[in-house]
PDB file of C-alpha atoms in Angstrom:
ATOM      1  CA  MET M   1      80.166  92.368  99.768  1.00  0.00           C
ATOM      2  CA  ILE M   2      80.579  94.698 102.820  1.00  0.00           C
ATOM      3  CA  GLN M   3      78.017  97.245 103.434  1.00  0.00           C
ATOM      4  CA  ASP M   4      78.723  99.753 106.010  1.00  0.00           C
ATOM      5  CA  GLU M   5      78.035 103.528 106.408  1.00  0.00           C
ATOM      6  CA  SER M   6      81.277 104.125 108.609  1.00  0.00           C
ATOM      7  CA  LEU M   7      83.507 102.155 106.046  1.00  0.00           C
ATOM      8  CA  CYS M   8      81.867 104.021 103.186  1.00  0.00           C
ATOM      9  CA  ALA M   9      82.364 107.379 104.808  1.00  0.00           C
ATOM     10  CA  ALA M  10      86.078 106.724 105.367  1.00  0.00           C
ATOM     11  CA  TYR M  11      86.633 105.747 101.793  1.00  0.00           C
ATOM     12  CA  THR M  12      84.533 108.740 100.650  1.00  0.00           C
ATOM     13  CA  ARG M  13      86.606 111.143 102.691  1.00  0.00           C
ATOM     14  CA  GLU M  14      89.840 109.698 101.332  1.00  0.00           C
ATOM     15  CA  PHE M  15      88.631 109.807  97.672  1.00  0.00           C
ATOM     16  CA  GLU M  16      87.363 113.351  98.192  1.00  0.00           C
ATOM     17  CA  GLU M  17      90.759 114.590  99.591  1.00  0.00           C
ATOM     18  CA  MET M  18      92.457 113.412  96.416  1.00  0.00           C
ATOM     19  CA  TRP M  19      89.539 114.626  94.243  1.00  0.00           C
ATOM     20  CA  GLY M  20      89.611 118.062  96.042  1.00  0.00           C
ATOM     21  CA  SER M  21      85.965 118.516  96.287  1.00  0.00           C
ATOM     22  CA  HIS M  22      82.882 116.894  97.648  1.00  0.00           C
ATOM     23  CA  THR M  23      80.917 117.558  94.348  1.00  0.00           C
ATOM     24  CA  ASP M  24      80.936 116.045  90.900  1.00  0.00           C
ATOM     25  CA  LEU M  25      83.571 118.475  89.572  1.00  0.00           C
ATOM     26  CA  PRO M  26      87.313 118.135  90.989  1.00  0.00           C
ATOM     27  CA  ASP M  27      89.250 120.915  92.500  1.00  0.00           C
ATOM     28  CA  PRO M  28      92.692 120.606  91.356  1.00  0.00           C
ATOM     29  CA  ALA M  29      93.657 123.424  93.721  1.00  0.00           C
ATOM     30  CA  ARG M  30      92.440 121.468  96.773  1.00  0.00           C
ATOM     31  CA  ALA M  31      93.469 117.875  95.606  1.00  0.00           C
ATOM     32  CA  ARG M  32      95.892 116.220  97.926  1.00  0.00           C
ATOM     33  CA  PHE M  33      98.060 113.145  96.979  1.00  0.00           C
ATOM     34  CA  GLY M  34     101.000 111.504  98.266  1.00  0.00           C
ATOM     35  CA  SER M  35     103.064 113.111 101.053  1.00  0.00           C
ATOM     36  CA  ILE M  36     100.631 116.248 101.405  1.00  0.00           C
ATOM     37  CA  LYS M  37      97.603 114.092 102.139  1.00  0.00           C
ATOM     38  CA  ALA M  38      96.367 114.114 105.699  1.00  0.00           C
ATOM     39  CA  ASP M  39      95.799 111.187 108.066  1.00  0.00           C
ATOM     40  CA  ASN M  40      92.060 112.227 108.547  1.00  0.00           C
ATOM     41  CA  VAL M  41      89.971 108.914 108.470  1.00  0.00           C
ATOM     42  CA  PRO M  42      89.193 106.738 111.696  1.00  0.00           C
ATOM     43  CA  HIS M  43      91.285 103.724 111.447  1.00  0.00           C
ATOM     44  CA  ILE M  44      89.398 101.129 113.731  1.00  0.00           C
ATOM     45  CA  LEU M  45      85.866 100.464 112.701  1.00  0.00           C
ATOM     46  CA  ASN M  46      82.943  98.282 113.890  1.00  0.00           C
ATOM     47  CA  VAL M  47      81.431  96.566 110.758  1.00  0.00           C
ATOM     48  CA  ALA M  48      78.474  94.574 111.752  1.00  0.00           C
ATOM     49  CA  GLY M  49      80.050  93.733 114.887  1.00  0.00           C
ATOM     50  CA  THR M  50      83.355  92.894 113.269  1.00  0.00           C
ATOM     51  CA  ARG M  51      86.500  94.835 114.099  1.00  0.00           C
ATOM     52  CA  MET M  52      88.043  96.285 110.822  1.00  0.00           C
ATOM     53  CA  GLU M  53      90.988  98.578 110.404  1.00  0.00           C
ATOM     54  CA  VAL M  54      91.316 100.981 107.540  1.00  0.00           C
ATOM     55  CA  TYR M  55      94.569 102.621 106.423  1.00  0.00           C
ATOM     56  CA  PHE M  56      95.395 104.738 103.335  1.00  0.00           C
ATOM     57  CA  ALA M  57      98.973 105.183 101.938  1.00  0.00           C
ATOM     58  CA  PRO M  58     101.109 106.993 102.373  1.00  0.00           C
ATOM     59  CA  SER M  59      99.342 109.353 104.999  1.00  0.00           C
ATOM     60  CA  ASP M  60      98.341 106.647 107.472  1.00  0.00           C
ATOM     61  CA  SER M  61     101.801 104.952 108.156  1.00  0.00           C
ATOM     62  CA  VAL M  62     100.609 101.771 106.294  1.00  0.00           C
ATOM     63  CA  THR M  63     103.880 100.142 106.287  1.00  0.00           C
ATOM     64  CA  SER M  64     104.924 100.246 110.064  1.00  0.00           C
ATOM     65  CA  THR M  65     101.180  99.608 111.177  1.00  0.00           C
ATOM     66  CA  VAL M  66     100.721  96.361 109.014  1.00  0.00           C
ATOM     67  CA  CYS M  67     104.131  94.979 109.506  1.00  0.00           C
ATOM     68  CA  ASN M  68     103.573  95.670 113.372  1.00  0.00           C
ATOM     69  CA  LEU M  69     100.026  93.682 113.074  1.00  0.00           C
ATOM     70  CA  ILE M  70     101.544  90.935 110.967  1.00  0.00           C
ATOM     71  CA  GLN M  71     104.282  90.420 113.501  1.00  0.00           C
ATOM     72  CA  THR M  72     102.362  90.814 116.833  1.00  0.00           C
ATOM     73  CA  LYS M  73      98.912  89.446 116.245  1.00  0.00           C
ATOM     74  CA  LYS M  74      98.814  85.896 117.295  1.00  0.00           C
ATOM     75  CA  THR M  75      96.667  84.044 114.771  1.00  0.00           C
ATOM     76  CA  LYS M  76      97.037  80.686 112.933  1.00  0.00           C
ATOM     77  CA  SER M  77      96.772  82.202 109.482  1.00  0.00           C
ATOM     78  CA  LEU M  78      96.815  85.418 107.658  1.00  0.00           C
ATOM     79  CA  PHE M  79      95.024  86.485 104.403  1.00  0.00           C
ATOM     80  CA  PHE M  80      95.927  89.175 102.306  1.00  0.00           C
ATOM     81  CA  CYS M  81      94.948  91.163  99.022  1.00  0.00           C
ATOM     82  CA  MET M  82      97.400  93.658  97.409  1.00  0.00           C
ATOM     83  CA  PHE M  83      98.351  95.045  94.023  1.00  0.00           C
ATOM     84  CA  LYS M  84     101.843  94.113  94.066  1.00  0.00           C
ATOM     85  CA  PHE M  85     104.691  93.837  96.785  1.00  0.00           C
ATOM     86  CA  THR M  86     106.678  96.841  96.696  1.00  0.00           C
ATOM     87  CA  LEU M  87     108.002  97.088 100.194  1.00  0.00           C
ATOM     88  CA  SER M  88     110.444  94.568 101.332  1.00  0.00           C
ATOM     89  CA  ASN M  89     109.079  95.144 104.970  1.00  0.00           C
ATOM     90  CA  PHE M  90     105.878  93.463 104.042  1.00  0.00           C
ATOM     91  CA  GLU M  91     107.674  90.617 102.505  1.00  0.00           C
ATOM     92  CA  ASN M  92     109.992  90.088 105.467  1.00  0.00           C
ATOM     93  CA  ALA M  93     107.242  90.205 107.996  1.00  0.00           C
ATOM     94  CA  LEU M  94     105.329  87.527 105.921  1.00  0.00           C
ATOM     95  CA  HIS M  95     108.385  85.404 105.513  1.00  0.00           C
ATOM     96  CA  THR M  96     109.201  85.548 109.414  1.00  0.00           C
ATOM     97  CA  ILE M  97     105.727  84.409 110.341  1.00  0.00           C
ATOM     98  CA  PHE M  98     105.385  81.785 107.772  1.00  0.00           C
ATOM     99  CA  LYS M  99     108.936  80.339 109.137  1.00  0.00           C
ATOM    100  CA  GLN M 100     106.944  80.453 112.645  1.00  0.00           C
ATOM    101  CA  GLY M 101     104.362  77.812 111.073  1.00  0.00           C
ATOM    102  CA  ARG M 102     101.709  80.239 110.299  1.00  0.00           C
ATOM    103  CA  SER M 103      99.518  79.830 107.327  1.00  0.00           C
ATOM    104  CA  ILE M 104      99.627  82.705 104.860  1.00  0.00           C
ATOM    105  CA  SER M 105      97.212  83.005 101.671  1.00  0.00           C
ATOM    106  CA  GLY M 106      96.577  85.789  99.377  1.00  0.00           C
ATOM    107  CA  VAL M 107      95.834  87.542  96.125  1.00  0.00           C
ATOM    108  CA  PHE M 108      98.125  89.655  94.515  1.00  0.00           C
ATOM    109  CA  ARG M 109      99.460  90.942  91.098  1.00  0.00           C
ATOM    110  CA  PHE M 110     103.199  89.957  90.518  1.00  0.00           C
ATOM    111  CA  VAL M 111     104.029  92.926  88.229  1.00  0.00           C
ATOM    112  CA  GLN M 112     101.961  95.645  86.827  1.00  0.00           C
ATOM    113  CA  PHE M 113     100.260  94.698  83.669  1.00  0.00           C
ATOM    114  CA  CYS M 114     100.236  90.690  84.670  1.00  0.00           C
ATOM    115  CA  PRO M 115      97.228  88.701  85.171  1.00  0.00           C
ATOM    116  CA  ILE M 116      96.099  88.523  88.649  1.00  0.00           C
ATOM    117  CA  ARG M 117      97.068  85.185  90.464  1.00  0.00           C
ATOM    118  CA  VAL M 118      96.030  83.474  93.550  1.00  0.00           C
ATOM    119  CA  VAL M 119      98.668  82.241  96.064  1.00  0.00           C
ATOM    120  CA  HIS M 120      97.673  79.109  98.153  1.00  0.00           C
ATOM    121  CA  THR M 121     100.882  78.518 100.110  1.00  0.00           C
ATOM    122  CA  CYS M 122     103.899  81.081 100.881  1.00  0.00           C
ATOM    123  CA  VAL M 123     107.169  79.600 100.612  1.00  0.00           C
TER     124      VAL M 123
END
């Protein structure tokens, strides 16, 4: 479990943008979803001495940012968790680094309404 005020504030700001309010009652007139959301949260945080990056789709250029990180960070392994693969860019980036010999492990849902599966090796 991660407990950090700056991370909590980023998620709270994102939720309140979609909720349209800072109160218990939503304000549909102020609620923002999809392409009308703003890129309004800090992306790089220091959580207990560890650099953490936070992005929310679609406003924060998640696809290009994450694909760039996957392809340019020189680590021996990559761990991920996602609801399901919907963008071929992610799959292609993961496949490229796997072919380069990096270990890839993750948790994801293959399709909506399927049980969550744990993947130990990407092929």
